[in-house]
Structures are given as C-alpha cells and as structure tokens.
C-alpha cells in the first residue's frame, strides 16, 4: 500500500499535501498494515488496513495529529469486510 500511494503521488501526481499527511500520520500508528489514498485523488480519502483492536487508538491519534497540522478535523469511518451481498430470504 505504501508503494501504491508513493506511485499515485509521484508517478501520477494525483495526491495532495493533506492526503500525504494523512498517510504519513496513519503509518506511524501501531497496528496499521498499510494506508494509501483512494478515489479520484486531489483531496479525497485514504483507506487504512488496521488491526481491529487498534481502531480506537488509530482514530484518536490520527484525528489529533491531522487537526493539529491542518486546523481541520478529519472524518474517520470504520468499516469491516463482509461476505458480500447474498440472497434475500
């Protein structure tokens, strides 16, 4: 994921300072497997894979550090992978 973000930032030039900061801050949190920008770029979102027992610490740490650096509070959405859509009963 790190290499993917670096490529999006350097090769395709579709990242921005705020996304790079979010990735940098997230990478410093214990339990993070990887993080990168997602979506169309130029100020969109990041996606982070993290150990489930570290989510609260991630939210607290990333939110505080990002807000301190930018003056803006990020929105952090927590989701989990699922088996997907199935038949309705």
JSON list of C-alpha atoms in Angstrom, two decimals, residues 2 7 9 13 17-18 20 23 25 28 36 45 47 51 55 65-66 75-76 82:
[
{"chain": "A", "resi": 2, "resn": "UNK", "atom": "CA", "xyz": [2.89, 2.34, 0.73]},
{"chain": "A", "resi": 7, "resn": "UNK", "atom": "CA", "xyz": [3.28, 5.89, -7.12]},
{"chain": "A", "resi": 9, "resn": "UNK", "atom": "CA", "xyz": [1.80, 10.75, -5.51]},
{"chain": "A", "resi": 13, "resn": "UNK", "atom": "CA", "xyz": [0.75, 13.31, -9.35]},
{"chain": "A", "resi": 17, "resn": "UNK", "atom": "CA", "xyz": [-0.37, 17.66, 0.81]},
{"chain": "A", "resi": 18, "resn": "UNK", "atom": "CA", "xyz": [-3.34, 16.75, 3.01]},
{"chain": "A", "resi": 20, "resn": "UNK", "atom": "CA", "xyz": [0.16, 12.72, 2.03]},
{"chain": "A", "resi": 23, "resn": "UNK", "atom": "CA", "xyz": [-0.93, 8.64, 5.03]},
{"chain": "A", "resi": 25, "resn": "UNK", "atom": "CA", "xyz": [0.35, 10.05, 10.22]},
{"chain": "A", "resi": 28, "resn": "UNK", "atom": "CA", "xyz": [3.00, 5.84, 12.42]},
{"chain": "A", "resi": 36, "resn": "UNK", "atom": "CA", "xyz": [-2.96, 4.90, 0.82]},
{"chain": "A", "resi": 45, "resn": "UNK", "atom": "CA", "xyz": [-9.84, 9.92, 1.04]},
{"chain": "A", "resi": 47, "resn": "UNK", "atom": "CA", "xyz": [-8.05, 3.79, 3.16]},
{"chain": "A", "resi": 51, "resn": "UNK", "atom": "CA", "xyz": [-5.78, -4.48, 13.43]},
{"chain": "A", "resi": 55, "resn": "UNK", "atom": "CA", "xyz": [-9.07, 1.18, 15.78]},
{"chain": "A", "resi": 65, "resn": "UNK", "atom": "CA", "xyz": [-2.31, 14.89, 14.71]},
{"chain": "A", "resi": 66, "resn": "UNK", "atom": "CA", "xyz": [-4.10, 15.78, 11.49]},
{"chain": "A", "resi": 75, "resn": "UNK", "atom": "CA", "xyz": [-13.89, 12.36, 9.31]},
{"chain": "A", "resi": 76, "resn": "UNK", "atom": "CA", "xyz": [-12.92, 8.76, 10.02]},
{"chain": "A", "resi": 82, "resn": "UNK", "atom": "CA", "xyz": [-18.04, -8.94, 4.88]}
]
